[in-house]
Amino acid sequence: MTSTRGPRRRLSEDTRRGQIVQATVEVVAERGYGNASLAAIAEQAGVSKGLVSHYFTDRDTLMEHTARATLVELRTAIADGLDLSAPVPEIFRTAIHQVAHLRSTHAPQLDAIEQIVRNLRDPDGTPRLGVDAYEETYQGQEQLFRRGQREGSLRDFDTRVMAVTYQSAVDAMLGQLAGNPDADPDQYADSLTDVILAAIRA
């Protein structure tokens, strides 16, 4: 009997890396950071441990790459749902509501990031992922703040300070909602939006 199957398609390097990162997110979220070995991740991805090591030199490198890539994924998910032609205050209101619902739409990603950021450290104990991981996020927020200032909907303020403050408040909201599953995410988002807009509106 002659096989009708064609040659096995070779995945691109970016596709393979993405496959491994997705498996890392799933393993960390389901089994915990401490149990997310390269062997477990390889099994989840359906590849050999050697292939994982080919793309990522060690476990720490894989974990850092996964956290950074997942932050980009979450940031993109929020941005894709925004109407950037809307008034700036409304853009922030929509963004905060979308973040409030991330636990229902991107729970594994949130769990994985939280565990990696908390546990991944350099040999001297310094957290390996610092505020630099938020730099692109801060820059995007600053652009919106400056636009609102130019258009007259926002008052004058230091946009970097406000971006850091805004992100800290949003992260705290995620923590509160995670610890209080019965809380209404929309109600929390509305309250937080009112506080932020009261501070920045012209």
Short mmCIF file of C-alpha atoms in Angstrom, two decimals:
data_model
loop_
_atom_site.label_atom_id
_atom_site.label_comp_id
_atom_site.label_asym_id
_atom_site.label_seq_id
_atom_site.Cartn_x
_atom_site.Cartn_y
_atom_site.Cartn_z
CA MET A 1 0.00 0.00 0.00
CA THR A 2 1.34 3.41 -0.91
CA SER A 3 0.96 6.22 1.62
CA THR A 4 -0.96 9.24 0.39
CA ARG A 5 0.48 11.49 3.09
CA GLY A 6 2.71 14.23 1.81
CA PRO A 7 6.00 15.27 3.35
CA ARG A 8 5.85 16.60 6.89
CA ARG A 9 5.68 20.38 6.85
CA ARG A 10 8.53 22.04 8.69
CA LEU A 11 7.41 24.84 10.97
CA SER A 12 9.17 28.19 10.80
CA GLU A 13 11.40 29.22 13.67
CA ASP A 14 8.93 31.87 14.84
CA THR A 15 6.04 29.41 14.72
CA ARG A 16 8.00 26.82 16.69
CA ARG A 17 9.02 29.40 19.29
CA GLY A 18 5.39 30.48 19.61
CA GLN A 19 4.34 26.86 20.08
CA ILE A 20 6.85 26.42 22.89
CA VAL A 21 5.85 29.70 24.54
CA GLN A 22 2.17 28.70 24.45
CA ALA A 23 3.04 25.37 26.04
CA THR A 24 5.03 27.18 28.73
CA VAL A 25 2.04 29.37 29.55
CA GLU A 26 -0.20 26.32 29.82
CA VAL A 27 2.19 24.33 32.01
CA VAL A 28 2.97 27.22 34.38
CA ALA A 29 -0.72 28.10 34.71
CA GLU A 30 -1.85 24.50 35.26
CA ARG A 31 1.02 22.99 37.27
CA GLY A 32 2.77 25.97 38.82
CA TYR A 33 6.12 27.60 38.15
CA GLY A 34 8.10 25.09 40.19
CA ASN A 35 6.71 22.15 38.22
CA ALA A 36 7.22 23.73 34.80
CA SER A 37 10.30 21.78 33.77
CA LEU A 38 11.67 21.80 30.25
CA ALA A 39 10.59 18.18 29.93
CA ALA A 40 7.00 19.02 30.94
CA ILE A 41 6.92 21.96 28.56
CA ALA A 42 8.29 19.86 25.71
CA GLU A 43 5.64 17.21 26.34
CA GLN A 44 2.91 19.86 26.34
CA ALA A 45 4.23 21.31 23.07
CA GLY A 46 4.56 17.89 21.48
CA VAL A 47 8.27 18.33 20.80
CA SER A 48 11.50 16.95 22.19
CA LYS A 49 13.26 18.54 25.15
CA GLY A 50 16.26 18.95 22.88
CA LEU A 51 14.24 21.09 20.50
CA VAL A 52 13.15 23.35 23.35
CA SER A 53 16.80 23.75 24.35
CA HIS A 54 17.67 24.50 20.72
CA TYR A 55 15.44 27.58 20.75
CA PHE A 56 15.95 28.62 24.39
CA THR A 57 19.35 28.17 26.02
CA ASP A 58 17.94 27.41 29.48
CA ARG A 59 14.75 27.42 31.52
CA ASP A 60 15.21 30.97 32.81
CA THR A 61 15.62 32.31 29.28
CA LEU A 62 12.45 30.52 28.22
CA MET A 63 10.53 31.88 31.21
CA GLU A 64 11.65 35.45 30.58
CA HIS A 65 10.81 35.21 26.88
CA THR A 66 7.41 33.74 27.73
CA ALA A 67 6.56 36.53 30.16
CA ARG A 68 7.58 39.26 27.73
CA ALA A 69 5.79 37.65 24.79
CA THR A 70 2.65 37.16 26.86
CA LEU A 71 2.67 40.79 27.97
CA VAL A 72 2.72 41.75 24.30
CA GLU A 73 -0.15 39.35 23.64
CA LEU A 74 -2.26 40.91 26.39
CA ARG A 75 -1.41 44.44 25.32
CA THR A 76 -2.40 43.59 21.75
CA ALA A 77 -5.66 42.01 22.90
CA ILE A 78 -6.59 45.23 24.70
CA ALA A 79 -5.51 47.49 21.83
CA ASP A 80 -7.47 45.49 19.27
CA GLY A 81 -10.69 46.27 21.10
CA LEU A 82 -10.16 50.04 21.21
CA ASP A 83 -11.57 52.67 18.88
CA LEU A 84 -8.60 55.02 18.72
CA SER A 85 -10.70 57.65 16.96
CA ALA A 86 -12.83 58.06 20.10
CA PRO A 87 -12.16 60.83 22.65
CA VAL A 88 -9.17 59.95 24.81
CA PRO A 89 -11.15 59.69 28.09
CA GLU A 90 -13.45 57.14 26.45
CA ILE A 91 -10.49 55.17 25.14
CA PHE A 92 -9.21 54.79 28.69
CA ARG A 93 -12.66 53.84 29.97
CA THR A 94 -12.93 51.08 27.36
CA ALA A 95 -9.39 49.90 28.03
CA ILE A 96 -9.99 49.62 31.77
CA HIS A 97 -13.15 47.60 31.19
CA GLN A 98 -11.29 45.25 28.86
CA VAL A 99 -8.53 44.75 31.40
CA ALA A 100 -11.14 44.02 34.07
CA HIS A 101 -12.38 41.11 31.96
CA LEU A 102 -8.95 39.63 31.19
CA ARG A 103 -9.44 37.06 33.94
CA SER A 104 -12.32 35.57 31.94
CA THR A 105 -10.65 35.86 28.52
CA HIS A 106 -6.94 35.30 29.25
CA ALA A 107 -6.74 33.57 32.64
CA PRO A 108 -3.83 31.21 31.78
CA GLN A 109 -1.77 34.11 30.46
CA LEU A 110 -2.38 36.18 33.60
CA ASP A 111 -1.57 33.25 35.88
CA ALA A 112 1.62 32.47 33.99
CA ILE A 113 2.87 36.06 34.00
CA GLU A 114 2.14 36.50 37.70
CA GLN A 115 4.03 33.33 38.62
CA ILE A 116 6.99 34.03 36.35
CA VAL A 117 7.40 37.62 37.53
CA ARG A 118 7.19 36.51 41.17
CA ASN A 119 9.62 33.60 40.89
CA LEU A 120 12.13 34.33 38.12
CA ARG A 121 15.26 35.82 39.69
CA ASP A 122 18.92 36.38 38.94
CA PRO A 123 21.54 34.47 40.99
CA ASP A 124 21.76 37.36 43.47
CA GLY A 125 18.02 37.20 44.09
CA THR A 126 17.11 40.26 42.03
CA PRO A 127 13.85 39.89 40.10
CA ARG A 128 14.72 39.25 36.48
CA LEU A 129 11.70 41.10 35.16
CA GLY A 130 11.49 44.71 36.28
CA VAL A 131 9.72 47.85 35.21
CA ASP A 132 11.48 47.71 31.85
CA ALA A 133 8.98 45.03 30.85
CA TYR A 134 6.31 47.75 30.95
CA GLU A 135 8.24 50.29 28.88
CA GLU A 136 6.30 49.81 25.66
CA THR A 137 3.05 49.91 27.62
CA TYR A 138 4.05 53.16 29.32
CA GLN A 139 5.01 54.73 26.00
CA GLY A 140 1.66 53.88 24.43
CA GLN A 141 -0.21 55.34 27.39
CA GLU A 142 1.91 58.49 27.29
CA GLN A 143 1.05 58.99 23.63
CA LEU A 144 -2.65 58.91 24.47
CA PHE A 145 -2.19 61.27 27.42
CA ARG A 146 -0.30 63.76 25.25
CA ARG A 147 -2.97 63.53 22.57
CA GLY A 148 -5.66 64.27 25.12
CA GLN A 149 -3.66 67.27 26.33
CA ARG A 150 -3.30 68.59 22.78
CA GLU A 151 -7.01 68.13 22.12
CA GLY A 152 -7.93 69.84 25.38
CA SER A 153 -9.74 66.92 27.03
CA LEU A 154 -6.95 66.33 29.57
CA ARG A 155 -5.18 68.81 31.84
CA ASP A 156 -1.42 69.34 31.90
CA PHE A 157 0.54 66.73 33.90
CA ASP A 158 3.70 64.61 33.71
CA THR A 159 2.68 61.85 31.31
CA ARG A 160 5.29 59.35 32.54
CA VAL A 161 4.23 59.72 36.15
CA MET A 162 0.60 59.32 35.14
CA ALA A 163 1.34 56.28 32.95
CA VAL A 164 3.10 54.54 35.85
CA THR A 165 0.29 55.51 38.23
CA TYR A 166 -2.37 54.35 35.79
CA GLN A 167 -0.69 50.99 35.18
CA SER A 168 -0.21 50.41 38.90
CA ALA A 169 -3.91 51.06 39.49
CA VAL A 170 -4.91 48.71 36.67
CA ASP A 171 -2.61 45.97 37.99
CA ALA A 172 -4.08 46.44 41.47
CA MET A 173 -7.56 46.07 39.98
CA LEU A 174 -6.56 42.74 38.45
CA GLY A 175 -5.24 41.58 41.80
CA GLN A 176 -8.40 42.62 43.61
CA LEU A 177 -10.66 40.91 41.08
CA ALA A 178 -8.56 37.74 41.22
CA GLY A 179 -8.83 37.66 45.01
CA ASN A 180 -12.55 38.46 44.99
CA PRO A 181 -14.15 36.31 42.28
CA ASP A 182 -17.64 37.47 43.25
CA ALA A 183 -16.78 41.10 42.55
CA ASP A 184 -18.38 42.75 39.53
CA PRO A 185 -15.55 43.60 37.10
CA ASP A 186 -17.60 46.25 35.30
CA GLN A 187 -18.51 47.99 38.53
CA TYR A 188 -14.87 47.99 39.62
CA ALA A 189 -13.79 49.25 36.19
CA ASP A 190 -16.33 52.07 36.28
CA SER A 191 -15.21 53.16 39.74
CA LEU A 192 -11.54 53.06 38.81
CA THR A 193 -12.20 54.95 35.58
CA ASP A 194 -14.05 57.67 37.49
CA VAL A 195 -11.09 58.08 39.86
CA ILE A 196 -8.54 58.26 37.04
CA LEU A 197 -10.56 60.61 34.85
CA ALA A 198 -11.22 62.90 37.81
CA ALA A 199 -7.46 63.24 38.15
CA ILE A 200 -6.61 63.88 34.50
CA ARG A 201 -9.56 65.63 32.86
CA ALA A 202 -9.22 69.28 31.98
#
